[in-house]
Amino acid sequence: MHAVNQGTPPQSGVNVVLRDGRSSDAKALGGLWRELMDYHESIDDRFALAHNADQAFQSYLDNARKSDDYLVRVAEVDGECVGFTISCILPNSPAYRTRWVGYINDICVTDRFRGRGIGEALVKDAVKWLRTHGAESVEVYVSRANPGAQKFWRRVGGRDYLDRLTVDISGED
């Protein structure tokens, strides 16, 4: 188990508790994830979900919760799950000096609680865990079509590193 951090993030105006995800959170986290993915589907067709996406997320969440290389954290306000992160540590290519890379795979704060410092608290919490568990760097993927996420990640210290491109293969030769 990981430590439970309690307190109010700066300028949040609400008492936020950050804690480890539990199996009993599955439905609430699935709803938050669906809110996030519905938004992404609306801004870019490449985020279109498979028919079993919710089940796939639940399986991923369960596996992440049970793995020593993953961390699932929940932001809770008055007993309600209002956000979460899923982070992991993976080995880097042996060609690079940096051996272990931390990833914040998923972060979500429900719309009505955004702008209160909860996302920043979740990121700081994830980075602290990743660092103390051997990550030498931390990476995230951020949609270019999501200006809010772009602004958020830059505000919490994110810097451009790589561009991930896609090639349209639907046309004829």
mmCIF file of C-alpha atoms in Angstrom, residues 2 28 67 72 75 106:
data_model
loop_
_atom_site.group_PDB
_atom_site.id
_atom_site.type_symbol
_atom_site.label_atom_id
_atom_site.label_comp_id
_atom_site.label_asym_id
_atom_site.label_seq_id
_atom_site.Cartn_x
_atom_site.Cartn_y
_atom_site.Cartn_z
ATOM 1 C CA HIS A 2 1.058 3.550 -0.623
ATOM 2 C CA ALA A 28 -16.580 5.600 -10.290
ATOM 3 C CA SER A 67 0.889 -4.499 -10.153
ATOM 4 C CA VAL A 72 -3.591 3.988 -9.211
ATOM 5 C CA ALA A 75 -8.695 12.193 -5.636
ATOM 6 C CA ASP A 106 -4.057 8.459 -17.405
#
